[in-house]
PDB file of C-alpha atoms in Angstrom:
ATOM      1  CA  MET B  30     -41.994  -2.321 -18.506  1.00 75.00           C
ATOM      2  CA  PRO B  31     -40.031   0.056 -16.408  1.00 78.00           C
ATOM      3  CA  ALA B  32     -41.061   4.094 -16.247  1.00 80.00           C
ATOM      4  CA  ASN B  33     -39.461   6.201 -19.049  1.00 87.00           C
ATOM      5  CA  PHE B  34     -37.135   8.109 -16.428  1.00 90.00           C
ATOM      6  CA  SER B  35     -35.723   7.719 -13.562  1.00 91.00           C
ATOM      7  CA  HIS B  36     -33.461  10.015 -11.186  1.00 90.00           C
ATOM      8  CA  LEU B  37     -29.215  10.576 -12.502  1.00 89.00           C
ATOM      9  CA  THR B  38     -26.406  10.819  -9.789  1.00 88.00           C
ATOM     10  CA  THR B  39     -22.941  11.471 -10.824  1.00 86.00           C
ATOM     11  CA  ASN B  40     -20.445   8.415 -10.148  1.00 82.00           C
ATOM     12  CA  THR B  41     -17.836  10.507  -7.821  1.00 80.00           C
ATOM     13  CA  ASN B  42     -15.002   8.051  -9.066  1.00 77.00           C
ATOM     14  CA  PRO B  43     -13.712   9.871 -11.875  1.00 76.00           C
ATOM     15  CA  ARG B  44     -12.161   6.710 -13.322  1.00 74.00           C
ATOM     16  CA  ALA B  45     -15.223   5.203 -13.568  1.00 73.00           C
ATOM     17  CA  ILE B  46     -16.196   8.226 -15.599  1.00 78.00           C
ATOM     18  CA  ARG B  47     -13.101   8.584 -17.547  1.00 80.00           C
ATOM     19  CA  GLY B  48     -13.347   9.806 -21.422  1.00 86.00           C
ATOM     20  CA  GLY B  49     -12.259   7.228 -24.168  1.00 91.00           C
ATOM     21  CA  TYR B  50     -12.069   3.577 -25.004  1.00 93.00           C
ATOM     22  CA  LYS B  51      -9.226   1.106 -24.845  1.00 92.00           C
ATOM     23  CA  ASP B  52      -6.646   1.305 -27.974  1.00 95.00           C
ATOM     24  CA  VAL B  53      -8.642  -1.808 -29.592  1.00 95.00           C
ATOM     25  CA  PHE B  54     -11.085  -1.987 -32.714  1.00 95.00           C
ATOM     26  CA  LEU B  55     -13.355  -5.602 -31.957  1.00 97.00           C
ATOM     27  CA  PHE B  56     -15.366  -6.032 -35.260  1.00 97.00           C
ATOM     28  CA  CYS B  57     -17.050  -8.771 -37.336  1.00 98.00           C
ATOM     29  CA  PRO B  58     -18.641  -9.018 -40.418  1.00 97.00           C
ATOM     30  CA  LEU B  59     -22.369  -9.858 -39.969  1.00 97.00           C
ATOM     31  CA  ALA B  60     -21.779 -13.561 -42.382  1.00 97.00           C
ATOM     32  CA  ASP B  61     -19.539 -14.486 -39.588  1.00 97.00           C
ATOM     33  CA  PHE B  62     -22.355 -14.538 -36.528  1.00 97.00           C
ATOM     34  CA  THR B  63     -24.565 -17.941 -35.764  1.00 97.00           C
ATOM     35  CA  THR B  64     -26.202 -15.897 -33.354  1.00 96.00           C
ATOM     36  CA  ILE B  65     -26.522 -12.082 -32.985  1.00 97.00           C
ATOM     37  CA  ALA B  66     -28.028 -11.266 -29.105  1.00 96.00           C
ATOM     38  CA  LYS B  67     -30.301  -8.711 -28.647  1.00 96.00           C
ATOM     39  CA  PRO B  68     -31.454  -6.325 -25.708  1.00 95.00           C
ATOM     40  CA  ALA B  69     -34.425  -8.365 -24.488  1.00 92.00           C
ATOM     41  CA  SER B  70     -37.326  -7.875 -26.303  1.00 91.00           C
ATOM     42  CA  VAL B  71     -39.531  -7.265 -22.992  1.00 92.00           C
ATOM     43  CA  PRO B  72     -37.356  -4.567 -21.044  1.00 90.00           C
ATOM     44  CA  ALA B  73     -37.094  -5.392 -17.403  1.00 91.00           C
ATOM     45  CA  ALA B  74     -35.364  -2.682 -16.433  1.00 92.00           C
ATOM     46  CA  LEU B  75     -34.341   1.120 -17.393  1.00 92.00           C
ATOM     47  CA  GLY B  76     -31.960   0.514 -19.309  1.00 92.00           C
ATOM     48  CA  ASP B  77     -32.916  -2.584 -20.649  1.00 93.00           C
ATOM     49  CA  ALA B  78     -33.644  -1.377 -23.920  1.00 94.00           C
ATOM     50  CA  VAL B  79     -29.756  -0.613 -25.134  1.00 95.00           C
ATOM     51  CA  LEU B  80     -28.407  -3.014 -23.332  1.00 94.00           C
ATOM     52  CA  ILE B  81     -26.870  -6.908 -24.589  1.00 94.00           C
ATOM     53  CA  THR B  82     -26.737  -9.778 -22.083  1.00 91.00           C
ATOM     54  CA  ALA B  83     -27.208 -12.501 -24.350  1.00 92.00           C
ATOM     55  CA  ASP B  84     -23.952 -14.351 -26.326  1.00 95.00           C
ATOM     56  CA  HIS B  85     -22.646 -13.422 -29.839  1.00 97.00           C
ATOM     57  CA  THR B  86     -22.228 -16.726 -30.900  1.00 97.00           C
ATOM     58  CA  PHE B  87     -19.369 -18.186 -33.615  1.00 96.00           C
ATOM     59  CA  THR B  88     -18.727 -21.465 -35.027  1.00 94.00           C
ATOM     60  CA  GLY B  89     -15.330 -23.168 -36.686  1.00 94.00           C
ATOM     61  CA  THR B  90     -13.322 -20.542 -36.462  1.00 95.00           C
ATOM     62  CA  LYS B  91     -15.204 -17.000 -36.546  1.00 97.00           C
ATOM     63  CA  GLY B  92     -15.008 -14.622 -34.212  1.00 97.00           C
ATOM     64  CA  PHE B  93     -14.335 -10.929 -34.030  1.00 97.00           C
ATOM     65  CA  PHE B  94     -11.407  -9.493 -34.904  1.00 97.00           C
ATOM     66  CA  SER B  95      -9.109  -7.369 -32.733  1.00 96.00           C
ATOM     67  CA  HIS B  96      -6.856  -5.025 -34.550  1.00 96.00           C
ATOM     68  CA  GLU B  97      -4.932  -2.339 -32.345  1.00 96.00           C
ATOM     69  CA  THR B  98      -5.046   1.335 -32.833  1.00 97.00           C
ATOM     70  CA  LYS B  99      -3.349   3.999 -32.003  1.00 96.00           C
ATOM     71  CA  GLN B 100      -3.174   5.292 -28.253  1.00 95.00           C
ATOM     72  CA  ARG B 101      -5.597   7.516 -27.248  1.00 95.00           C
ATOM     73  CA  SER B 102      -7.187   7.561 -30.673  1.00 96.00           C
ATOM     74  CA  ALA B 103     -10.341   5.761 -30.227  1.00 96.00           C
ATOM     75  CA  THR B 104     -13.841   7.504 -29.854  1.00 97.00           C
ATOM     76  CA  ILE B 105     -17.592   7.620 -29.728  1.00 97.00           C
ATOM     77  CA  LYS B 106     -19.274  10.621 -30.376  1.00 97.00           C
ATOM     78  CA  GLY B 107     -23.057  11.339 -30.749  1.00 97.00           C
ATOM     79  CA  GLN B 108     -25.596  13.605 -32.278  1.00 97.00           C
ATOM     80  CA  SER B 109     -29.453  13.673 -32.622  1.00 97.00           C
ATOM     81  CA  THR B 110     -30.242  14.053 -36.376  1.00 96.00           C
ATOM     82  CA  GLY B 111     -33.789  14.189 -37.492  1.00 95.00           C
ATOM     83  CA  ASP B 112     -36.996  16.308 -37.072  1.00 97.00           C
ATOM     84  CA  ASP B 113     -38.090  18.340 -34.119  1.00 96.00           C
ATOM     85  CA  GLY B 114     -40.042  15.761 -31.998  1.00 96.00           C
ATOM     86  CA  ALA B 115     -38.681  12.596 -34.334  1.00 96.00           C
ATOM     87  CA  LYS B 116     -34.929  12.733 -33.443  1.00 96.00           C
ATOM     88  CA  LEU B 117     -32.314   9.854 -33.415  1.00 94.00           C
ATOM     89  CA  MET B 118     -29.452   9.756 -31.897  1.00 96.00           C
ATOM     90  CA  ASP B 119     -26.466   9.107 -34.750  1.00 96.00           C
ATOM     91  CA  TYR B 120     -23.450   7.582 -33.060  1.00 98.00           C
ATOM     92  CA  THR B 121     -20.065   7.982 -35.590  1.00 98.00           C
ATOM     93  CA  GLY B 122     -16.397   5.798 -33.793  1.00 97.00           C
ATOM     94  CA  GLU B 123     -13.429   6.698 -34.556  1.00 97.00           C
ATOM     95  CA  ILE B 124     -10.366   5.249 -34.617  1.00 98.00           C
ATOM     96  CA  THR B 125      -6.543   5.420 -35.983  1.00 97.00           C
ATOM     97  CA  ILE B 126      -4.481   2.414 -37.300  1.00 97.00           C
ATOM     98  CA  LEU B 127      -1.079   2.976 -37.573  1.00 96.00           C
ATOM     99  CA  GLY B 128       1.223   1.768 -40.209  1.00 95.00           C
ATOM    100  CA  ASP B 129       0.314   0.717 -43.645  1.00 96.00           C
ATOM    101  CA  SER B 130       1.020  -2.957 -45.397  1.00 95.00           C
ATOM    102  CA  ALA B 131      -0.685  -4.571 -47.780  1.00 96.00           C
ATOM    103  CA  SER B 132      -2.793  -6.420 -45.456  1.00 95.00           C
ATOM    104  CA  THR B 133      -3.544  -3.454 -43.928  1.00 96.00           C
ATOM    105  CA  GLN B 134      -4.595  -1.890 -46.900  1.00 97.00           C
ATOM    106  CA  GLU B 135      -6.779  -4.595 -48.022  1.00 96.00           C
ATOM    107  CA  GLN B 136      -8.722  -5.217 -44.723  1.00 96.00           C
ATOM    108  CA  MET B 137      -9.390  -1.419 -44.852  1.00 96.00           C
ATOM    109  CA  GLU B 138     -10.479  -1.562 -48.535  1.00 96.00           C
ATOM    110  CA  ARG B 139     -12.404  -4.489 -47.514  1.00 95.00           C
ATOM    111  CA  LEU B 140     -13.478  -2.312 -44.490  1.00 95.00           C
ATOM    112  CA  LEU B 141     -15.819   0.200 -46.273  1.00 96.00           C
ATOM    113  CA  ASN B 142     -17.951  -2.663 -48.131  1.00 96.00           C
ATOM    114  CA  THR B 143     -18.537  -4.579 -44.959  1.00 96.00           C
ATOM    115  CA  LYS B 144     -21.500  -5.340 -42.983  1.00 97.00           C
ATOM    116  CA  CYS B 145     -20.311  -5.613 -39.353  1.00 97.00           C
ATOM    117  CA  ILE B 146     -21.254  -5.315 -35.752  1.00 98.00           C
ATOM    118  CA  VAL B 147     -17.884  -2.531 -33.737  1.00 98.00           C
ATOM    119  CA  LEU B 148     -16.817  -3.439 -29.898  1.00 97.00           C
ATOM    120  CA  MET B 149     -14.968  -1.007 -28.023  1.00 96.00           C
ATOM    121  CA  LYS B 150     -13.581  -1.573 -24.690  1.00 92.00           C
ATOM    122  CA  ASP B 151     -14.166   1.496 -22.696  1.00 88.00           C
ATOM    123  CA  ALA B 152     -11.552   2.843 -20.905  1.00 86.00           C
ATOM    124  CA  ASN B 153     -12.534   2.480 -17.216  1.00 80.00           C
ATOM    125  CA  CYS B 154     -10.064  -1.015 -16.201  1.00 76.00           C
ATOM    126  CA  LEU B 155     -12.515  -1.089 -13.289  1.00 71.00           C
ATOM    127  CA  VAL B 156     -14.561  -3.408 -15.159  1.00 70.00           C
ATOM    128  CA  ASP B 157     -14.576  -5.445 -17.676  1.00 69.00           C
ATOM    129  CA  ASP B 158     -17.440  -6.077 -18.839  1.00 69.00           C
ATOM    130  CA  VAL B 159     -17.997  -2.822 -20.456  1.00 77.00           C
ATOM    131  CA  TYR B 160     -18.240  -3.164 -24.549  1.00 92.00           C
ATOM    132  CA  ALA B 161     -19.764   0.190 -26.694  1.00 95.00           C
ATOM    133  CA  GLN B 162     -21.079  -2.409 -29.512  1.00 98.00           C
ATOM    134  CA  LEU B 163     -21.877  -0.230 -32.343  1.00 98.00           C
ATOM    135  CA  GLY B 164     -24.204  -0.794 -35.106  1.00 97.00           C
ATOM    136  CA  ASP B 165     -26.472  -4.809 -34.546  1.00 96.00           C
ATOM    137  CA  GLU B 166     -28.309  -7.144 -37.243  1.00 95.00           C
ATOM    138  CA  CYS B 167     -30.406  -4.626 -39.021  1.00 95.00           C
ATOM    139  CA  ASP B 168     -28.348  -1.919 -39.372  1.00 95.00           C
ATOM    140  CA  PRO B 169     -23.937  -1.814 -39.466  1.00 97.00           C
ATOM    141  CA  PRO B 170     -22.419   0.302 -39.616  1.00 97.00           C
ATOM    142  CA  ILE B 171     -21.215   2.694 -42.164  1.00 97.00           C
ATOM    143  CA  PHE B 172     -17.765   2.846 -42.731  1.00 97.00           C
ATOM    144  CA  THR B 173     -15.410   6.113 -44.193  1.00 97.00           C
ATOM    145  CA  VAL B 174     -11.785   5.192 -44.457  1.00 97.00           C
ATOM    146  CA  GLU B 175      -9.109   8.248 -44.469  1.00 97.00           C
ATOM    147  CA  PHE B 176      -5.037   7.701 -45.498  1.00 97.00           C
ATOM    148  CA  ASP B 177      -2.701   9.605 -44.651  1.00 96.00           C
ATOM    149  CA  GLY B 178       0.961   9.160 -45.999  1.00 95.00           C
ATOM    150  CA  LYS B 179       2.409  11.540 -43.770  1.00 94.00           C
ATOM    151  CA  THR B 180       5.900  12.699 -44.840  1.00 92.00           C
ATOM    152  CA  THR B 181       9.093  12.260 -43.886  1.00 91.00           C
ATOM    153  CA  ALA B 182       9.326  14.827 -41.232  1.00 91.00           C
ATOM    154  CA  ASP B 183       5.828  14.157 -39.490  1.00 89.00           C
ATOM    155  CA  GLY B 184       5.078  10.683 -37.460  1.00 87.00           C
ATOM    156  CA  LEU B 185       4.134   7.027 -39.324  1.00 93.00           C
ATOM    157  CA  LYS B 186       1.372   6.731 -41.450  1.00 96.00           C
ATOM    158  CA  GLU B 187      -2.421   5.781 -40.506  1.00 97.00           C
ATOM    159  CA  TYR B 188      -5.667   4.505 -41.854  1.00 98.00           C
ATOM    160  CA  LYS B 189      -8.742   6.801 -39.872  1.00 98.00           C
ATOM    161  CA  VAL B 190     -11.372   4.980 -39.583  1.00 98.00           C
ATOM    162  CA  SER B 191     -14.715   6.285 -39.022  1.00 98.00           C
ATOM    163  CA  PHE B 192     -18.104   3.872 -38.954  1.00 97.00           C
ATOM    164  CA  LYS B 193     -21.679   5.833 -38.526  1.00 97.00           C
ATOM    165  CA  ALA B 194     -25.138   3.412 -37.249  1.00 96.00           C
ATOM    166  CA  ILE B 195     -28.050   4.962 -35.800  1.00 95.00           C
ATOM    167  CA  SER B 196     -27.607   1.698 -33.073  1.00 95.00           C
ATOM    168  CA  LYS B 197     -25.148   1.470 -30.190  1.00 97.00           C
ATOM    169  CA  TYR B 198     -25.832  -0.799 -27.853  1.00 97.00           C
ATOM    170  CA  ARG B 199     -23.741  -1.542 -24.468  1.00 94.00           C
ATOM    171  CA  TYR B 200     -22.264  -5.501 -24.703  1.00 94.00           C
ATOM    172  CA  GLU B 201     -22.389  -7.756 -21.653  1.00 91.00           C
ATOM    173  CA  GLY B 202     -21.696 -11.238 -23.369  1.00 92.00           C
ATOM    174  CA  VAL B 203     -19.098 -13.333 -23.865  1.00 94.00           C
ATOM    175  CA  VAL B 204     -16.533 -11.962 -26.521  1.00 96.00           C
ATOM    176  CA  THR B 205     -14.498 -14.631 -28.894  1.00 97.00           C
ATOM    177  CA  LYS B 206     -12.118 -13.961 -31.637  1.00 97.00           C
ATOM    178  CA  SER B 207     -11.781 -15.273 -34.799  1.00 96.00           C
ATOM    179  CA  THR B 208      -8.616 -18.067 -34.523  1.00 92.00           C
ATOM    180  CA  ALA B 209      -8.600 -17.404 -39.044  1.00 81.00           C
TER     181      ALA B 209
ATOM    182  CA  MET N  16      -9.592 -32.513 -37.336  1.00 46.00           C
ATOM    183  CA  GLU N  17      -8.721 -33.106 -33.394  1.00 57.00           C
ATOM    184  CA  GLY N  18     -11.836 -31.490 -31.064  1.00 81.00           C
ATOM    185  CA  ILE N  19     -10.573 -29.261 -27.770  1.00 92.00           C
ATOM    186  CA  VAL N  20      -9.303 -31.188 -25.219  1.00 94.00           C
ATOM    187  CA  PHE N  21      -9.547 -29.298 -22.063  1.00 96.00           C
ATOM    188  CA  THR N  22      -6.526 -29.372 -19.960  1.00 96.00           C
ATOM    189  CA  ASP N  23      -8.926 -28.788 -16.545  1.00 96.00           C
ATOM    190  CA  PRO N  24      -9.705 -32.536 -15.949  1.00 96.00           C
ATOM    191  CA  ALA N  25     -12.340 -31.192 -13.919  1.00 96.00           C
ATOM    192  CA  VAL N  26     -13.686 -29.608 -17.071  1.00 96.00           C
ATOM    193  CA  ALA N  27     -13.241 -32.435 -19.277  1.00 96.00           C
ATOM    194  CA  GLU N  28     -14.951 -34.955 -16.961  1.00 95.00           C
ATOM    195  CA  LYS N  29     -18.143 -32.761 -16.975  1.00 96.00           C
ATOM    196  CA  TYR N  30     -18.221 -31.046 -20.383  1.00 96.00           C
ATOM    197  CA  SER N  31     -18.319 -31.149 -24.348  1.00 95.00           C
ATOM    198  CA  THR N  32     -17.948 -28.898 -27.248  1.00 95.00           C
ATOM    199  CA  ASP N  33     -18.392 -29.109 -30.032  1.00 93.00           C
ATOM    200  CA  GLN N  34     -16.373 -26.245 -30.995  1.00 95.00           C
ATOM    201  CA  THR N  35     -14.034 -26.981 -33.866  1.00 94.00           C
ATOM    202  CA  HIS N  36     -11.037 -24.356 -33.064  1.00 95.00           C
ATOM    203  CA  ASP N  37      -9.374 -23.341 -30.200  1.00 96.00           C
ATOM    204  CA  LYS N  38     -10.709 -19.455 -29.922  1.00 96.00           C
ATOM    205  CA  GLU N  39      -9.370 -17.344 -26.914  1.00 95.00           C
ATOM    206  CA  HIS N  40     -13.323 -15.778 -24.870  1.00 95.00           C
ATOM    207  CA  HIS N  41     -13.305 -13.225 -22.897  1.00 92.00           C
ATOM    208  CA  LEU N  42     -16.206 -13.236 -20.030  1.00 89.00           C
ATOM    209  CA  PRO N  43     -17.251 -10.036 -18.385  1.00 82.00           C
ATOM    210  CA  GLY N  44     -16.419  -9.831 -14.798  1.00 79.00           C
ATOM    211  CA  GLY N  45     -17.789  -6.323 -14.714  1.00 67.00           C
ATOM    212  CA  THR N  46     -17.353  -5.075 -10.975  1.00 62.00           C
ATOM    213  CA  ARG N  47     -17.526  -7.952  -9.100  1.00 64.00           C
ATOM    214  CA  GLY N  48     -14.042  -9.106 -10.648  1.00 70.00           C
ATOM    215  CA  ASN N  49     -14.220 -12.564 -11.640  1.00 78.00           C
ATOM    216  CA  GLY N  50     -13.799 -12.078 -15.446  1.00 85.00           C
ATOM    217  CA  TRP N  51     -12.145 -14.463 -17.197  1.00 90.00           C
ATOM    218  CA  ARG N  52     -10.210 -14.517 -20.638  1.00 91.00           C
ATOM    219  CA  GLY N  53      -8.253 -17.260 -22.604  1.00 94.00           C
ATOM    220  CA  LYS N  54      -9.175 -20.492 -24.330  1.00 96.00           C
ATOM    221  CA  LEU N  55     -12.089 -22.681 -24.240  1.00 96.00           C
ATOM    222  CA  SER N  56      -9.217 -25.431 -23.445  1.00 96.00           C
ATOM    223  CA  GLU N  57      -8.431 -23.644 -21.081  1.00 96.00           C
ATOM    224  CA  ILE N  58     -11.161 -23.197 -19.042  1.00 96.00           C
ATOM    225  CA  PRO N  59     -11.881 -23.731 -15.399  1.00 95.00           C
ATOM    226  CA  LEU N  60     -14.182 -25.757 -13.833  1.00 96.00           C
ATOM    227  CA  ALA N  61     -15.901 -22.248 -12.341  1.00 94.00           C
ATOM    228  CA  VAL N  62     -15.382 -20.120 -15.269  1.00 94.00           C
ATOM    229  CA  ALA N  63     -16.871 -23.329 -17.291  1.00 95.00           C
ATOM    230  CA  ASP N  64     -20.461 -23.297 -15.554  1.00 95.00           C
ATOM    231  CA  ARG N  65     -20.628 -19.711 -15.135  1.00 92.00           C
ATOM    232  CA  ILE N  66     -20.535 -19.723 -19.155  1.00 93.00           C
ATOM    233  CA  PHE N  67     -22.670 -23.744 -19.419  1.00 94.00           C
ATOM    234  CA  ALA N  68     -25.219 -21.243 -17.323  1.00 93.00           C
ATOM    235  CA  ARG N  69     -25.574 -18.120 -19.427  1.00 91.00           C
ATOM    236  CA  PRO N  70     -28.882 -17.959 -22.763  1.00 87.00           C
ATOM    237  CA  GLY N  71     -27.829 -19.267 -26.067  1.00 88.00           C
ATOM    238  CA  GLN N  72     -24.063 -20.038 -25.473  1.00 93.00           C
ATOM    239  CA  ASN N  73     -22.813 -22.194 -28.046  1.00 95.00           C
ATOM    240  CA  LEU N  74     -19.030 -23.574 -26.403  1.00 96.00           C
ATOM    241  CA  LEU N  75     -20.139 -26.366 -23.598  1.00 96.00           C
ATOM    242  CA  LYS N  76     -22.132 -28.743 -23.489  1.00 94.00           C
ATOM    243  CA  LEU N  77     -23.221 -31.149 -20.435  1.00 94.00           C
ATOM    244  CA  LYS N  78     -21.109 -34.718 -20.629  1.00 91.00           C
ATOM    245  CA  GLU N  79     -24.016 -37.246 -20.503  1.00 82.00           C
ATOM    246  CA  THR N  80     -23.433 -39.467 -17.859  1.00 69.00           C
ATOM    247  CA  ALA N  81     -25.492 -43.154 -15.700  1.00 46.00           C
ATOM    248  CA  GLY N  82     -27.534 -40.938 -13.875  1.00 46.00           C
ATOM    249  CA  THR N  83     -27.383 -37.169 -15.272  1.00 49.00           C
ATOM    250  CA  ALA N  84     -30.623 -35.981 -17.110  1.00 46.00           C
ATOM    251  CA  GLY N  85     -28.915 -33.670 -18.201  1.00 44.00           C
ATOM    252  CA  LYS N  86     -30.447 -29.618 -18.504  1.00 45.00           C
ATOM    253  CA  GLY N  87     -33.645 -29.611 -19.826  1.00 43.00           C
ATOM    254  CA  LYS N  88     -33.619 -33.085 -21.827  1.00 42.00           C
ATOM    255  CA  GLY N  89     -35.546 -35.058 -18.818  1.00 42.00           C
ATOM    256  CA  LYS N  90     -33.734 -38.079 -19.958  1.00 44.00           C
ATOM    257  CA  GLN N  91     -34.923 -41.222 -19.052  1.00 45.00           C
ATOM    258  CA  ASP N  92     -32.141 -43.242 -16.908  1.00 45.00           C
ATOM    259  CA  ASN N  93     -32.405 -46.932 -17.049  1.00 46.00           C
ATOM    260  CA  THR N  94     -29.715 -47.724 -14.510  1.00 46.00           C
ATOM    261  CA  ASP N  95     -29.455 -49.555 -11.546  1.00 45.00           C
ATOM    262  CA  LYS N  96     -33.215 -51.742 -12.310  1.00 41.00           C
TER     263      LYS N  96
END
């Protein structure tokens, strides 16, 4: 088992630690997975408890759905919660989908009550393996959706989607997209 | 439904797949810059080898040819007796 703590130094490359996530929202209902990868049951190094290196697998047309998001709207925030000495981190992801259509509305309404796993690609394009995963098989995110129809004077219709989970991981496995 | 046909002949010779739909996959490469994104049918051999080596993957299977034991199968070879 690794030690509980180690020294931390700041990465001097600002691109490596820039904020935000790519303008893409990836999600997949739990029922569509063939296998759901998890962190190693016996961590070998510090970080392994929140690192998933194996692959989520699928069959048939199943895989992650990809929604393009409003530019610079994707983010994840975290807040500690719980009593002193018994705290957890509670993470909330936020994205905005521009526009409204029958398909968009139906999907946003379905998302409210669908158990999913969410992936968001880190905005650091120096590496292509940094996906933040919110939720897992036991703790799928809870979704809330706000719709803003705007007016003819100010901008585009949009859906603001928030998803909240205790479980947040770094996913470094293969990401498979659905063809459904 | 027609199965997936690999466009790379080297991949087609070495691997088969039980996947029925030609989906897009992203194999991350990290800071090594050797990530790959594309359809399973278009996968190059080097990437296919990396994916096959990943534990629990269900995208590729080794084709069993004469003299090939296969990964962890210990199959008996009855040729050339």
